[in-house]
Short mmCIF file of C-alpha atoms in Angstrom, two decimals:
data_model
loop_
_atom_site.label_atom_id
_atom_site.label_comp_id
_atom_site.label_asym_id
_atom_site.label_seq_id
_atom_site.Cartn_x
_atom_site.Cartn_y
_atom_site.Cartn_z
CA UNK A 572 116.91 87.91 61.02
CA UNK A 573 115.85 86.90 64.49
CA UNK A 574 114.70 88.83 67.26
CA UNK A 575 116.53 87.17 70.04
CA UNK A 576 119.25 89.06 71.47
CA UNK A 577 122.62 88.46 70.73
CA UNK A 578 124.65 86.72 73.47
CA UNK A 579 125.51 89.54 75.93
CA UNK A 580 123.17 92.17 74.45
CA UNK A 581 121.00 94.04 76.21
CA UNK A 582 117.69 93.23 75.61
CA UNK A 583 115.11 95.72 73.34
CA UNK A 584 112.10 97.01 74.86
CA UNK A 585 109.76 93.98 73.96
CA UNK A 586 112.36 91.90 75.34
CA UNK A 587 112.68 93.78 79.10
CA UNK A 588 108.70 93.80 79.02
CA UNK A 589 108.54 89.88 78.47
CA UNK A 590 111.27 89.14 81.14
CA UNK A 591 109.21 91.91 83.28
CA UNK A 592 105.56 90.01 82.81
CA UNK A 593 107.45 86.76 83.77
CA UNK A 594 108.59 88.06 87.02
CA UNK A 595 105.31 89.42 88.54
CA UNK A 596 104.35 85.75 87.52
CA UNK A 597 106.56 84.32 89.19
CA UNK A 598 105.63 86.75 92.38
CA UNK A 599 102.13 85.60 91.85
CA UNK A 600 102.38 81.84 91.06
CA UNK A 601 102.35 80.85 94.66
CA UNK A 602 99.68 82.91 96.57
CA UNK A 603 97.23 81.84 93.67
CA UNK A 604 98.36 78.13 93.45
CA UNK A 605 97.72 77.85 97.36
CA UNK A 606 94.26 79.72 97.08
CA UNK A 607 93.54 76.78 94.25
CA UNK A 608 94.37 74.13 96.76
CA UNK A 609 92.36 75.44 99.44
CA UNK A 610 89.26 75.65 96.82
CA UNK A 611 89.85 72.10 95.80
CA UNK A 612 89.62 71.09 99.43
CA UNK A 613 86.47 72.40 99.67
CA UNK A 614 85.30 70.96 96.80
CA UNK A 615 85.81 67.78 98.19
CA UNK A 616 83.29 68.39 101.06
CA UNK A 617 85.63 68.22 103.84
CA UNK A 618 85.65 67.60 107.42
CA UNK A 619 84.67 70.96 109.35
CA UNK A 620 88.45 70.91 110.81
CA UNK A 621 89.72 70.69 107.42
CA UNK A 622 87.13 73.30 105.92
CA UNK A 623 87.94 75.68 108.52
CA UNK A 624 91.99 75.18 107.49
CA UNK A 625 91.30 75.45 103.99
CA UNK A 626 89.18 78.74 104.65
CA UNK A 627 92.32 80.18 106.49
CA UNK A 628 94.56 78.92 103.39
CA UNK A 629 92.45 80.88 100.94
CA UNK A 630 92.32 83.81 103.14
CA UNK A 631 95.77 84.46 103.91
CA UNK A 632 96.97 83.79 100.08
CA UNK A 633 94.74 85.96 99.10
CA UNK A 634 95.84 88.64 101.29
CA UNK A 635 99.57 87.73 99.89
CA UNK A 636 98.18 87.78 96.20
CA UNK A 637 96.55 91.38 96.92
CA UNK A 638 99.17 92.63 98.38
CA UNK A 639 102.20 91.21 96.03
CA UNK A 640 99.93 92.76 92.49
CA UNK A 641 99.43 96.49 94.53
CA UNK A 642 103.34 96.03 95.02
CA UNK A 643 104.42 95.33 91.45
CA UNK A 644 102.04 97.35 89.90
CA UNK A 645 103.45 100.17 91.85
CA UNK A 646 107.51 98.78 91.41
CA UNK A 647 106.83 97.62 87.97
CA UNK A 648 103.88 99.16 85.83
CA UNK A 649 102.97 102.11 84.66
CA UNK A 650 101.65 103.40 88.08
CA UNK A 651 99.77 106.72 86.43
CA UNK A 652 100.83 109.16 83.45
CA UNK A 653 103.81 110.26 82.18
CA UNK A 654 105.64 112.30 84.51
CA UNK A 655 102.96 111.40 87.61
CA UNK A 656 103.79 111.97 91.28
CA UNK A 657 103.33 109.62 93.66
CA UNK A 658 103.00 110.16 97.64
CA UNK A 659 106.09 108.07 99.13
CA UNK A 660 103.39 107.40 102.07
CA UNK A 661 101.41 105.03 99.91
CA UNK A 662 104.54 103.53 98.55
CA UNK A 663 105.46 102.68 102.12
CA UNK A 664 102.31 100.73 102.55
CA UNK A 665 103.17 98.74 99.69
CA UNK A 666 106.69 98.02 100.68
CA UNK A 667 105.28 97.22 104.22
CA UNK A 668 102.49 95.10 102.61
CA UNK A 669 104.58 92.92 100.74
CA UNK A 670 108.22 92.94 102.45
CA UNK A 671 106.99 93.02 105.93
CA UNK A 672 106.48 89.17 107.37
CA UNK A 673 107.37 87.67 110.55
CA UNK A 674 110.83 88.00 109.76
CA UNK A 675 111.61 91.31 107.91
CA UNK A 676 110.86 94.63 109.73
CA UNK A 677 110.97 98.16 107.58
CA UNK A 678 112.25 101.56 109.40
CA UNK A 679 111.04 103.85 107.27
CA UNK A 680 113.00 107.39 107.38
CA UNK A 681 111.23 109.51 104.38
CA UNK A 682 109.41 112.38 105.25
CA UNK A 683 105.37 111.63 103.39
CA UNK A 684 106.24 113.70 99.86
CA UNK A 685 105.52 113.31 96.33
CA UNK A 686 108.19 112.41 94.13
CA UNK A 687 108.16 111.33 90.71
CA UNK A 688 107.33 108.26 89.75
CA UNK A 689 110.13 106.61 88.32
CA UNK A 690 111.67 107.91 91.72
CA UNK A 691 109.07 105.74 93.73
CA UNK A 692 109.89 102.62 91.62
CA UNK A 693 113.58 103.02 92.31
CA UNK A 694 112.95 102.76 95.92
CA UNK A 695 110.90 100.28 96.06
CA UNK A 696 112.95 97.92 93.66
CA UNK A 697 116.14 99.09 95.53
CA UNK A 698 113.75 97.42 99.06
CA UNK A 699 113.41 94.10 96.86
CA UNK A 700 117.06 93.83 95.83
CA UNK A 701 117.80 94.73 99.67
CA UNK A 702 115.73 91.97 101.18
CA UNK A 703 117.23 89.45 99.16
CA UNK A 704 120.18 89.86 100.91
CA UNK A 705 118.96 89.23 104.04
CA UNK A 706 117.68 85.23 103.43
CA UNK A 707 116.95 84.56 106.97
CA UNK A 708 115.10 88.01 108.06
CA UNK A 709 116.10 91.28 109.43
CA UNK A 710 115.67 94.77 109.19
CA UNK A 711 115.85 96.95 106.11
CA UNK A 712 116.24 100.71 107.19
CA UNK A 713 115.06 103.16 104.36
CA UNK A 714 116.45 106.74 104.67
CA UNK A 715 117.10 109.88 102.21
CA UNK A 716 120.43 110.30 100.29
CA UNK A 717 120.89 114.08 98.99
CA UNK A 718 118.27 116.31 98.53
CA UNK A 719 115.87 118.04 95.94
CA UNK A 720 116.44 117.23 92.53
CA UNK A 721 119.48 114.92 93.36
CA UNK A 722 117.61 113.00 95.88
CA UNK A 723 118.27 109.44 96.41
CA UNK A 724 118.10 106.98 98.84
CA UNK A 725 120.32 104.25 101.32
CA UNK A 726 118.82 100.55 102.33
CA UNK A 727 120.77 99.26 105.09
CA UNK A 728 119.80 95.35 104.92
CA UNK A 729 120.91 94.33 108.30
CA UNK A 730 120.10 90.60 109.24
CA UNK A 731 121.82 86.98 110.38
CA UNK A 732 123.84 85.88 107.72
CA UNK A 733 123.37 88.87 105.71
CA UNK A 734 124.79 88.19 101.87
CA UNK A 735 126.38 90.08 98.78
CA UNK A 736 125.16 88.06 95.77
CA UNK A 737 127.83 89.33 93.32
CA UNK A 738 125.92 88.73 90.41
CA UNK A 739 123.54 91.57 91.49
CA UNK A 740 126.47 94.01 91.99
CA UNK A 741 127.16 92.79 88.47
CA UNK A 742 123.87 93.32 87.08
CA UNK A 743 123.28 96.60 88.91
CA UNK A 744 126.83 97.72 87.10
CA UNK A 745 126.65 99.76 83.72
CA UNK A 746 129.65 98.21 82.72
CA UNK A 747 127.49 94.77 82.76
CA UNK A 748 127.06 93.70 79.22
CA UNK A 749 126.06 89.53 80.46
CA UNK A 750 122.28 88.05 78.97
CA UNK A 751 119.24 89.52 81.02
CA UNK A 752 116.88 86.35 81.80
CA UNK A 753 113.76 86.33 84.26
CA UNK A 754 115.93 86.19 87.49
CA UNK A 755 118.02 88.87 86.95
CA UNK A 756 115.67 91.20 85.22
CA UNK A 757 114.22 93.03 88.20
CA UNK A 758 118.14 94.22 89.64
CA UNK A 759 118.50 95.27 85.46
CA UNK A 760 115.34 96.90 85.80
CA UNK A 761 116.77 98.90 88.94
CA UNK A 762 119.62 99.80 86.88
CA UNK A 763 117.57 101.17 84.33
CA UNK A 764 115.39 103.51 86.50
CA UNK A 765 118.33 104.76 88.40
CA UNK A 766 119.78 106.02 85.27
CA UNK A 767 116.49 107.52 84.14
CA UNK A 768 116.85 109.33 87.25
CA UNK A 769 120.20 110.53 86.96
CA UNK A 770 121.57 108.14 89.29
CA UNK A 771 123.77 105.22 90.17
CA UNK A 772 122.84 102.46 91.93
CA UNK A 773 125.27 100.40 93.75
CA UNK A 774 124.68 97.62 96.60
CA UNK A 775 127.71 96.87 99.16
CA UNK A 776 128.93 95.17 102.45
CA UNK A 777 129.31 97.71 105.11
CA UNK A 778 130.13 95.67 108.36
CA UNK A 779 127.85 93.37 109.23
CA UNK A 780 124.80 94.98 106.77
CA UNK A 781 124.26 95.38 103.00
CA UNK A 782 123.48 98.78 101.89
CA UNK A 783 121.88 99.47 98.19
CA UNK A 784 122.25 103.23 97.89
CA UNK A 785 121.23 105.34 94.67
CA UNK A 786 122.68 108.40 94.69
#
């Protein structure tokens, strides 16, 4: 019998890891590419203007590259132990590290506590879905929904042109029994760690802003 899902299944746990690997991939594919073409440039014994841009190329996608693997390994791996804490100060440097541009601002409203893990990588996939919303730049406001063991959070996405892709409110439903490929593994995975938190993600239009709030 074959391991590939059934049409509309859900897919097993070797399946979710695949699509999973494929997406930090496809995170990484273009820092690293660019850092290639600035190396080939040099190779080619260029003219000091040109050695000087390709220097700057190399520099700045690796930045992005360093940046973008601290990021998923934090959102998507295994990010320490089985039931490991992690401070939500360090996972706003990530966010901030690899959201933050010349077009995307964070407010951060969390107070700097530990929370568990799977917690952490909620939030931080629930900042990914929210900027995706926002195409053209914005602001993504992170604050506290609930408290203690039933706390969750609210990202306001607020930008020009802001979006509701409805195949992400889809894919963040339970009731969502569609195939799982590499582009719409990471709102699945969001889905998934809500629940293992004893929560429900949903993302919405709320006047002019889209708001993903676990609660």
């Amino acid at each position: 019998m074959s391991g590939t899902p059934a049409p509309g299944a859900a897919p097993d746990a070797l399946e979710l890891a695949a699509l999973l690997c494929s997406r930090v991939c496809h995170d990484l594919i273009s820092p690293v590419g660019a850092i290639v073409n600035g190396l080939e440039v040099l190779d080619d014994n260029p003219k000091p203007e040109d050695r000087e841009f390709a220097l700057d190329l190399i520099r700045k996608s690796a930045k992005t590259a360093s940046a973008r693997l601290q990021f998923c390994r934090l959102a998507f791996g295994a990010a320490g132990s089985a039931g490991a804490q992690i401070d939500l100060g360090d996972a706003q440097n990530m966010a901030r590290g690899h959201l933050e541009d010349a077009k995307t601002r964070i407010e951060w409203n969390l107070p700097r506590i530990l929370l568990g893990k799977n917690k952490v990588k909620l939030l931080l996939n629930m900042m990914v879905i929210a900027q995706q919303t926002i195409p053209r730049g914005g602001v993504l406001t992170v604050d506290q929904v609930g408290e203690g063991d039933a706390l969750g959070f609210r990202v306001n996405a607020a930008g020009l042109n802001a979006r509701l892709p409805q195949n992400i409110v889809l894919l963040l439903s339970a009731d969502h029994a569609g195939n799982v490929d590499a582009h719409a593994v990471q709102p699945y995975y969001t889905r998934l760690l809500a629940q293992a938190c004893g929560l429900t993600v949903v993302l919405a239009a709320e006047d002019e802003a889209i708001v993903v709030t676990a609660s």
